[in-house]
């Protein structure tokens, strides 16, 4: 009996971590209340331990227990792991219960869990739960998320819209900051609110940290709305790049707070500092990116540590930038985007997969932890509630953002053909979420009397935007009676229904007929194709220059020999072809072409029957459903970046590969057909031949994981018959299967 | 390249012409003043566009393999947005290329491969097959095509003519 108690305590602590240990402690005796409260969570536990040790010693001094509890030895890593474990289990829990993710999205639920935990800890220990340390956030939790975002950022849409993004990020943020700061100052002047001691400078400081749109929250929220690519990249890019502005303004105002007088020279210094911060960040990032690429050139014999270099260099770039007070986020993004191309060409396929998966994993963990900590930290005595100030903060955030977006979009639309519609504008304005960055910044504020007010206001704004926006995305704008502390839950939760509403209003009343659906989709594809042909003329010039610079100098320095990517692409192509052949065989589609002539013959007979069928409403519904599900989406209507899946596995890419394989098949059919049938003109033959040989290389290139241009050069010399160059390495089975597949297809001709 | 001629006949503005020309030259890797099909196929997004091949074919006049800048621009001029001030001008002249009916005619030609001014069931099937995934069986596609023709067909010839398409 006696000997079992330490065992029980050990088991309990292991099972439920800090939460249950607090429960244990509370259910026993509150004798140790006199211990001084300290803000770190870690301190909750030592009391438990010392108490346990005391008891153990007191009652079992004569025994040498078989099970001894040495918690302090492993305390810190143990707790960190337990927090992460809790977060991940919560995530599993959400996904297991199928209904839940469709009603409330993840980040919302995570904050909930955090709030609950914070509440429990507070209730049990009767002191404020641990506050998330700003250092932890900025040094450990934020970099993985930003790295993930930067690495998987689709560079083409990003650079196509870079002007707009920069405009929103820089001008928009400055506008927001000053707008919010000044209007809050105006509110403070009103005598009724008892806020006169909050000076203009303090208000501006607060404005600077609350105005910044947060990439973490934006990512979490937007991936569930499924807006189109351009919009997604606009908001996302803006949230990433406004870090530079935020850093400068925040530091500027903070230093102003400490200075007795402010001269105009200081203001100009601030403006200059912005350029230094932004461009310096990019420079640091690029330097590290190039170094990383260069390093991977030599890692041929030590493949195992290749992924490590990617992470090390990126993290170093972040830390270096932070060290110089430059913008770390911009640096890490520049590093990731710069090195991606070269590193991917240099490292092996397996290292590449490792890099991708690890990045996703780390960013996922960070993301989860941030939201949980947010929830935990909001409970407690850190807040001073001044309702007017808080409400006005929220209102002004919304108003100024909306105004800023309107004005800026007006300017943007005058220069671009692809205008940003008002629906898009609404989403941009509404999607301006504040998140954990503001939260950490507010804790970094110097201690002045009203600091707690600011903390409270920040919390409200964040929770407002996250909850409201996040919940709205998914669904019923209805039940918003959630938390007793926070009153207004509008924004995030209503975004989805509002989006749907706006879209629905433009639709017609009657459902489009099948023919119209097809034709509309046809026209959309056509337009997308024409857009691509005509290109984006402005940036293409610079892109060409960059490509030239790249091929002449950079590739020689940073890449290893060209053999490597060739064979990996070919392998990938073979794999896909094999897979597709298997699928086709299973679906019985190999008889596709021959069935065509038979259709022609039986047409008159079949068509009457089919017409009758077609009239059937069930069949019609079926058709509509089939079309809705299976028509290929236009390239530009999907999200550009997804947190939870790797780029190569997202559905649109699968579809794209399907399209390519289909076309390849049909062209091959044509070629074989024109080989045997001599009815075509000579030119057609040569066209098909030429088209075919150039189609296949194009196909191969599209599956590229490495550098597209190199592959193109390689493909030019391919022969017509088979796409696969005989490199020395593919396995004989792969080769054999491919040949069989070829044989099958030609036989059926 | 006569800019005034283009301006007058197609209503393309000067800056648009220069931009298109720079795009043309950047696509033209062989630098011989014309584009071949391969030049088009080098555009990566076109490869994954289901209608990519047909769009490319639309640029090339009948039986030719090269398109010069004039032809390039002519095709692209179909897609300019319709401007109101043009409607009143030039009532007697040929209809501007970017009128609605010309745009629709362009799209119609992409469907109609054998150029008989009708979209037959097979042509529709081909296009459908290109636009839909591999999961659909032939019968389902066939019924979709039938339904489409049935909805649009008014003169009962089981094919869609241009007038029916326009509606």
JSON list of C-alpha atoms in Angstrom, two decimals, chain A residues 588-742:
[
{"chain": "A", "resi": 588, "resn": "UNK", "atom": "CA", "xyz": [-10.98, -1.20, -68.80]},
{"chain": "A", "resi": 589, "resn": "UNK", "atom": "CA", "xyz": [-10.23, 1.88, -70.72]},
{"chain": "A", "resi": 590, "resn": "UNK", "atom": "CA", "xyz": [-7.60, 0.40, -72.95]},
{"chain": "A", "resi": 591, "resn": "UNK", "atom": "CA", "xyz": [-10.22, -0.23, -75.50]},
{"chain": "A", "resi": 592, "resn": "UNK", "atom": "CA", "xyz": [-11.00, 3.43, -75.72]},
{"chain": "A", "resi": 593, "resn": "UNK", "atom": "CA", "xyz": [-9.86, 4.15, -79.21]},
{"chain": "A", "resi": 594, "resn": "UNK", "atom": "CA", "xyz": [-11.32, 1.15, -80.99]},
{"chain": "A", "resi": 595, "resn": "UNK", "atom": "CA", "xyz": [-14.65, 1.77, -79.41]},
{"chain": "A", "resi": 596, "resn": "UNK", "atom": "CA", "xyz": [-14.81, 5.00, -81.28]},
{"chain": "A", "resi": 597, "resn": "UNK", "atom": "CA", "xyz": [-15.53, 3.66, -84.73]},
{"chain": "A", "resi": 598, "resn": "UNK", "atom": "CA", "xyz": [-18.07, 1.26, -83.33]},
{"chain": "A", "resi": 599, "resn": "UNK", "atom": "CA", "xyz": [-19.87, 4.15, -81.77]},
{"chain": "A", "resi": 600, "resn": "UNK", "atom": "CA", "xyz": [-20.13, 5.78, -85.12]},
{"chain": "A", "resi": 601, "resn": "UNK", "atom": "CA", "xyz": [-21.79, 2.78, -86.63]},
{"chain": "A", "resi": 602, "resn": "UNK", "atom": "CA", "xyz": [-24.30, 2.16, -83.95]},
{"chain": "A", "resi": 603, "resn": "UNK", "atom": "CA", "xyz": [-25.00, 5.74, -83.48]},
{"chain": "A", "resi": 604, "resn": "UNK", "atom": "CA", "xyz": [-28.45, 5.83, -84.92]},
{"chain": "A", "resi": 605, "resn": "UNK", "atom": "CA", "xyz": [-29.55, 2.89, -82.86]},
{"chain": "A", "resi": 606, "resn": "UNK", "atom": "CA", "xyz": [-28.06, 4.00, -79.64]},
{"chain": "A", "resi": 607, "resn": "UNK", "atom": "CA", "xyz": [-28.91, 7.59, -79.82]},
{"chain": "A", "resi": 608, "resn": "UNK", "atom": "CA", "xyz": [-32.63, 7.18, -79.48]},
{"chain": "A", "resi": 609, "resn": "UNK", "atom": "CA", "xyz": [-32.25, 5.12, -76.41]},
{"chain": "A", "resi": 610, "resn": "UNK", "atom": "CA", "xyz": [-29.76, 7.52, -74.99]},
{"chain": "A", "resi": 611, "resn": "UNK", "atom": "CA", "xyz": [-31.98, 10.45, -75.69]},
{"chain": "A", "resi": 612, "resn": "UNK", "atom": "CA", "xyz": [-34.66, 8.85, -73.65]},
{"chain": "A", "resi": 613, "resn": "UNK", "atom": "CA", "xyz": [-32.25, 8.22, -70.91]},
{"chain": "A", "resi": 614, "resn": "UNK", "atom": "CA", "xyz": [-31.00, 11.71, -71.03]},
{"chain": "A", "resi": 615, "resn": "UNK", "atom": "CA", "xyz": [-34.43, 13.04, -70.46]},
{"chain": "A", "resi": 616, "resn": "UNK", "atom": "CA", "xyz": [-34.65, 11.19, -67.25]},
{"chain": "A", "resi": 617, "resn": "UNK", "atom": "CA", "xyz": [-34.17, 13.59, -64.35]},
{"chain": "A", "resi": 618, "resn": "UNK", "atom": "CA", "xyz": [-32.20, 11.11, -62.35]},
{"chain": "A", "resi": 619, "resn": "UNK", "atom": "CA", "xyz": [-29.74, 10.76, -65.11]},
{"chain": "A", "resi": 620, "resn": "UNK", "atom": "CA", "xyz": [-29.57, 14.49, -65.34]},
{"chain": "A", "resi": 621, "resn": "UNK", "atom": "CA", "xyz": [-28.75, 14.83, -61.70]},
{"chain": "A", "resi": 622, "resn": "UNK", "atom": "CA", "xyz": [-26.19, 12.18, -62.07]},
{"chain": "A", "resi": 623, "resn": "UNK", "atom": "CA", "xyz": [-24.67, 14.04, -64.95]},
{"chain": "A", "resi": 624, "resn": "UNK", "atom": "CA", "xyz": [-24.56, 17.28, -63.08]},
{"chain": "A", "resi": 625, "resn": "UNK", "atom": "CA", "xyz": [-22.90, 15.61, -60.21]},
{"chain": "A", "resi": 626, "resn": "UNK", "atom": "CA", "xyz": [-20.38, 13.89, -62.39]},
{"chain": "A", "resi": 627, "resn": "UNK", "atom": "CA", "xyz": [-19.51, 17.10, -64.11]},
{"chain": "A", "resi": 628, "resn": "UNK", "atom": "CA", "xyz": [-19.21, 19.03, -60.92]},
{"chain": "A", "resi": 629, "resn": "UNK", "atom": "CA", "xyz": [-16.90, 16.50, -59.49]},
{"chain": "A", "resi": 630, "resn": "UNK", "atom": "CA", "xyz": [-14.79, 15.69, -62.42]},
{"chain": "A", "resi": 631, "resn": "UNK", "atom": "CA", "xyz": [-14.29, 18.64, -64.64]},
{"chain": "A", "resi": 632, "resn": "UNK", "atom": "CA", "xyz": [-10.76, 19.79, -64.33]},
{"chain": "A", "resi": 633, "resn": "UNK", "atom": "CA", "xyz": [-10.45, 22.95, -62.42]},
{"chain": "A", "resi": 634, "resn": "UNK", "atom": "CA", "xyz": [-8.96, 25.96, -63.99]},
{"chain": "A", "resi": 635, "resn": "UNK", "atom": "CA", "xyz": [-5.48, 26.48, -62.88]},
{"chain": "A", "resi": 636, "resn": "UNK", "atom": "CA", "xyz": [-6.10, 29.71, -61.13]},
{"chain": "A", "resi": 637, "resn": "UNK", "atom": "CA", "xyz": [-8.96, 28.71, -58.92]},
{"chain": "A", "resi": 638, "resn": "UNK", "atom": "CA", "xyz": [-7.14, 26.66, -56.38]},
{"chain": "A", "resi": 639, "resn": "UNK", "atom": "CA", "xyz": [-5.22, 27.77, -53.34]},
{"chain": "A", "resi": 640, "resn": "UNK", "atom": "CA", "xyz": [-1.62, 28.52, -53.95]},
{"chain": "A", "resi": 641, "resn": "UNK", "atom": "CA", "xyz": [-0.22, 27.10, -50.77]},
{"chain": "A", "resi": 642, "resn": "UNK", "atom": "CA", "xyz": [-1.50, 24.49, -48.43]},
{"chain": "A", "resi": 643, "resn": "UNK", "atom": "CA", "xyz": [-0.32, 23.97, -44.89]},
{"chain": "A", "resi": 644, "resn": "UNK", "atom": "CA", "xyz": [-1.14, 20.34, -44.58]},
{"chain": "A", "resi": 645, "resn": "UNK", "atom": "CA", "xyz": [-0.28, 18.67, -47.82]},
{"chain": "A", "resi": 646, "resn": "UNK", "atom": "CA", "xyz": [2.83, 18.60, -49.85]},
{"chain": "A", "resi": 647, "resn": "UNK", "atom": "CA", "xyz": [2.72, 20.37, -53.16]},
{"chain": "A", "resi": 648, "resn": "UNK", "atom": "CA", "xyz": [3.16, 17.26, -55.21]},
{"chain": "A", "resi": 649, "resn": "UNK", "atom": "CA", "xyz": [0.25, 15.54, -53.64]},
{"chain": "A", "resi": 650, "resn": "UNK", "atom": "CA", "xyz": [-2.46, 18.08, -53.85]},
{"chain": "A", "resi": 651, "resn": "UNK", "atom": "CA", "xyz": [-5.38, 17.24, -56.01]},
{"chain": "A", "resi": 652, "resn": "UNK", "atom": "CA", "xyz": [-4.90, 19.79, -58.75]},
{"chain": "A", "resi": 653, "resn": "UNK", "atom": "CA", "xyz": [-1.44, 18.49, -59.40]},
{"chain": "A", "resi": 654, "resn": "UNK", "atom": "CA", "xyz": [-2.73, 14.97, -59.69]},
{"chain": "A", "resi": 655, "resn": "UNK", "atom": "CA", "xyz": [-5.24, 16.19, -62.17]},
{"chain": "A", "resi": 656, "resn": "UNK", "atom": "CA", "xyz": [-2.59, 18.02, -64.09]},
{"chain": "A", "resi": 657, "resn": "UNK", "atom": "CA", "xyz": [-0.59, 14.86, -64.37]},
{"chain": "A", "resi": 658, "resn": "UNK", "atom": "CA", "xyz": [-3.65, 13.00, -65.51]},
{"chain": "A", "resi": 659, "resn": "UNK", "atom": "CA", "xyz": [-4.23, 15.55, -68.20]},
{"chain": "A", "resi": 660, "resn": "UNK", "atom": "CA", "xyz": [-0.70, 15.23, -69.38]},
{"chain": "A", "resi": 661, "resn": "UNK", "atom": "CA", "xyz": [-0.79, 11.49, -69.45]},
{"chain": "A", "resi": 662, "resn": "UNK", "atom": "CA", "xyz": [-4.05, 11.51, -71.32]},
{"chain": "A", "resi": 663, "resn": "UNK", "atom": "CA", "xyz": [-2.72, 13.84, -73.92]},
{"chain": "A", "resi": 664, "resn": "UNK", "atom": "CA", "xyz": [0.38, 11.82, -74.22]},
{"chain": "A", "resi": 665, "resn": "UNK", "atom": "CA", "xyz": [-1.70, 8.75, -74.83]},
{"chain": "A", "resi": 666, "resn": "UNK", "atom": "CA", "xyz": [-3.85, 10.39, -77.38]},
{"chain": "A", "resi": 667, "resn": "UNK", "atom": "CA", "xyz": [-0.89, 11.78, -79.22]},
{"chain": "A", "resi": 668, "resn": "UNK", "atom": "CA", "xyz": [0.78, 8.44, -79.20]},
{"chain": "A", "resi": 669, "resn": "UNK", "atom": "CA", "xyz": [-2.38, 6.94, -80.60]},
{"chain": "A", "resi": 670, "resn": "UNK", "atom": "CA", "xyz": [-2.32, 9.54, -83.31]},
{"chain": "A", "resi": 671, "resn": "UNK", "atom": "CA", "xyz": [1.25, 8.85, -84.12]},
{"chain": "A", "resi": 672, "resn": "UNK", "atom": "CA", "xyz": [0.80, 5.12, -84.38]},
{"chain": "A", "resi": 673, "resn": "UNK", "atom": "CA", "xyz": [-2.30, 5.74, -86.41]},
{"chain": "A", "resi": 674, "resn": "UNK", "atom": "CA", "xyz": [-0.55, 8.00, -88.80]},
{"chain": "A", "resi": 675, "resn": "UNK", "atom": "CA", "xyz": [2.26, 5.59, -89.12]},
{"chain": "A", "resi": 676, "resn": "UNK", "atom": "CA", "xyz": [0.04, 2.91, -90.49]},
{"chain": "A", "resi": 677, "resn": "UNK", "atom": "CA", "xyz": [-2.66, 4.93, -92.19]},
{"chain": "A", "resi": 678, "resn": "UNK", "atom": "CA", "xyz": [-1.22, 6.82, -95.07]},
{"chain": "A", "resi": 679, "resn": "UNK", "atom": "CA", "xyz": [-4.17, 9.00, -95.66]},
{"chain": "A", "resi": 680, "resn": "UNK", "atom": "CA", "xyz": [-2.64, 12.00, -94.05]},
{"chain": "A", "resi": 681, "resn": "UNK", "atom": "CA", "xyz": [-0.46, 14.43, -95.81]},
{"chain": "A", "resi": 682, "resn": "UNK", "atom": "CA", "xyz": [3.24, 14.29, -95.32]},
{"chain": "A", "resi": 683, "resn": "UNK", "atom": "CA", "xyz": [3.11, 17.42, -93.31]},
{"chain": "A", "resi": 684, "resn": "UNK", "atom": "CA", "xyz": [0.72, 16.03, -90.83]},
{"chain": "A", "resi": 685, "resn": "UNK", "atom": "CA", "xyz": [2.96, 13.10, -90.28]},
{"chain": "A", "resi": 686, "resn": "UNK", "atom": "CA", "xyz": [5.91, 15.20, -89.67]},
{"chain": "A", "resi": 687, "resn": "UNK", "atom": "CA", "xyz": [3.87, 17.45, -87.46]},
{"chain": "A", "resi": 688, "resn": "UNK", "atom": "CA", "xyz": [2.68, 14.58, -85.38]},
{"chain": "A", "resi": 689, "resn": "UNK", "atom": "CA", "xyz": [6.14, 13.19, -85.24]},
{"chain": "A", "resi": 690, "resn": "UNK", "atom": "CA", "xyz": [7.64, 16.49, -84.34]},
{"chain": "A", "resi": 691, "resn": "UNK", "atom": "CA", "xyz": [4.80, 17.33, -82.08]},
{"chain": "A", "resi": 692, "resn": "UNK", "atom": "CA", "xyz": [5.11, 14.01, -80.43]},
{"chain": "A", "resi": 693, "resn": "UNK", "atom": "CA", "xyz": [8.77, 14.18, -79.83]},
{"chain": "A", "resi": 694, "resn": "UNK", "atom": "CA", "xyz": [8.40, 17.59, -78.45]},
{"chain": "A", "resi": 695, "resn": "UNK", "atom": "CA", "xyz": [5.33, 16.69, -76.49]},
{"chain": "A", "resi": 696, "resn": "UNK", "atom": "CA", "xyz": [6.99, 13.93, -74.62]},
{"chain": "A", "resi": 697, "resn": "UNK", "atom": "CA", "xyz": [9.86, 16.02, -73.50]},
{"chain": "A", "resi": 698, "resn": "UNK", "atom": "CA", "xyz": [7.42, 18.57, -72.39]},
{"chain": "A", "resi": 699, "resn": "UNK", "atom": "CA", "xyz": [5.58, 15.95, -70.44]},
{"chain": "A", "resi": 700, "resn": "UNK", "atom": "CA", "xyz": [8.74, 14.82, -68.83]},
{"chain": "A", "resi": 701, "resn": "UNK", "atom": "CA", "xyz": [9.62, 18.30, -67.97]},
{"chain": "A", "resi": 702, "resn": "UNK", "atom": "CA", "xyz": [6.38, 18.94, -66.24]},
{"chain": "A", "resi": 703, "resn": "UNK", "atom": "CA", "xyz": [7.12, 16.28, -63.72]},
{"chain": "A", "resi": 704, "resn": "UNK", "atom": "CA", "xyz": [10.34, 17.91, -62.93]},
{"chain": "A", "resi": 705, "resn": "UNK", "atom": "CA", "xyz": [11.48, 18.26, -59.44]},
{"chain": "A", "resi": 706, "resn": "UNK", "atom": "CA", "xyz": [14.59, 20.03, -60.47]},
{"chain": "A", "resi": 707, "resn": "UNK", "atom": "CA", "xyz": [15.44, 22.68, -62.89]},
{"chain": "A", "resi": 708, "resn": "UNK", "atom": "CA", "xyz": [13.17, 23.00, -65.85]},
{"chain": "A", "resi": 709, "resn": "UNK", "atom": "CA", "xyz": [15.56, 24.58, -68.28]},
{"chain": "A", "resi": 710, "resn": "UNK", "atom": "CA", "xyz": [18.18, 21.95, -67.94]},
{"chain": "A", "resi": 711, "resn": "UNK", "atom": "CA", "xyz": [15.72, 19.25, -68.67]},
{"chain": "A", "resi": 712, "resn": "UNK", "atom": "CA", "xyz": [14.58, 21.01, -71.75]},
{"chain": "A", "resi": 713, "resn": "UNK", "atom": "CA", "xyz": [18.06, 21.10, -73.18]},
{"chain": "A", "resi": 714, "resn": "UNK", "atom": "CA", "xyz": [18.48, 17.46, -72.51]},
{"chain": "A", "resi": 715, "resn": "UNK", "atom": "CA", "xyz": [15.25, 16.50, -74.19]},
{"chain": "A", "resi": 716, "resn": "UNK", "atom": "CA", "xyz": [15.98, 18.11, -77.47]},
{"chain": "A", "resi": 717, "resn": "UNK", "atom": "CA", "xyz": [17.95, 15.23, -78.74]},
{"chain": "A", "resi": 718, "resn": "UNK", "atom": "CA", "xyz": [15.47, 12.56, -77.95]},
{"chain": "A", "resi": 719, "resn": "UNK", "atom": "CA", "xyz": [14.46, 10.14, -80.57]},
{"chain": "A", "resi": 720, "resn": "UNK", "atom": "CA", "xyz": [10.89, 9.73, -81.52]},
{"chain": "A", "resi": 721, "resn": "UNK", "atom": "CA", "xyz": [10.11, 6.23, -80.48]},
{"chain": "A", "resi": 722, "resn": "UNK", "atom": "CA", "xyz": [10.34, 6.10, -76.75]},
{"chain": "A", "resi": 723, "resn": "UNK", "atom": "CA", "xyz": [10.52, 8.85, -74.24]},
{"chain": "A", "resi": 724, "resn": "UNK", "atom": "CA", "xyz": [12.82, 7.13, -71.88]},
{"chain": "A", "resi": 725, "resn": "UNK", "atom": "CA", "xyz": [16.48, 7.73, -72.49]},
{"chain": "A", "resi": 726, "resn": "UNK", "atom": "CA", "xyz": [18.30, 4.60, -71.56]},
{"chain": "A", "resi": 727, "resn": "UNK", "atom": "CA", "xyz": [20.24, 5.83, -68.59]},
{"chain": "A", "resi": 728, "resn": "UNK", "atom": "CA", "xyz": [22.31, 3.16, -67.00]},
{"chain": "A", "resi": 729, "resn": "UNK", "atom": "CA", "xyz": [20.32, 2.83, -63.85]},
{"chain": "A", "resi": 730, "resn": "UNK", "atom": "CA", "xyz": [16.60, 2.16, -64.14]},
{"chain": "A", "resi": 731, "resn": "UNK", "atom": "CA", "xyz": [15.73, -1.29, -62.99]},
{"chain": "A", "resi": 732, "resn": "UNK", "atom": "CA", "xyz": [15.15, -3.85, -65.61]},
{"chain": "A", "resi": 733, "resn": "UNK", "atom": "CA", "xyz": [11.68, -4.51, -64.33]},
{"chain": "A", "resi": 734, "resn": "UNK", "atom": "CA", "xyz": [10.66, -0.94, -64.88]},
{"chain": "A", "resi": 735, "resn": "UNK", "atom": "CA", "xyz": [12.07, -1.04, -68.31]},
{"chain": "A", "resi": 736, "resn": "UNK", "atom": "CA", "xyz": [10.32, -4.29, -69.06]},
{"chain": "A", "resi": 737, "resn": "UNK", "atom": "CA", "xyz": [6.97, -3.10, -67.83]},
{"chain": "A", "resi": 738, "resn": "UNK", "atom": "CA", "xyz": [7.16, -0.02, -69.90]},
{"chain": "A", "resi": 739, "resn": "UNK", "atom": "CA", "xyz": [7.84, -2.01, -72.97]},
{"chain": "A", "resi": 740, "resn": "UNK", "atom": "CA", "xyz": [4.92, -4.24, -72.28]},
{"chain": "A", "resi": 741, "resn": "UNK", "atom": "CA", "xyz": [2.68, -1.29, -71.91]},
{"chain": "A", "resi": 742, "resn": "UNK", "atom": "CA", "xyz": [3.87, 0.06, -75.19]}
]
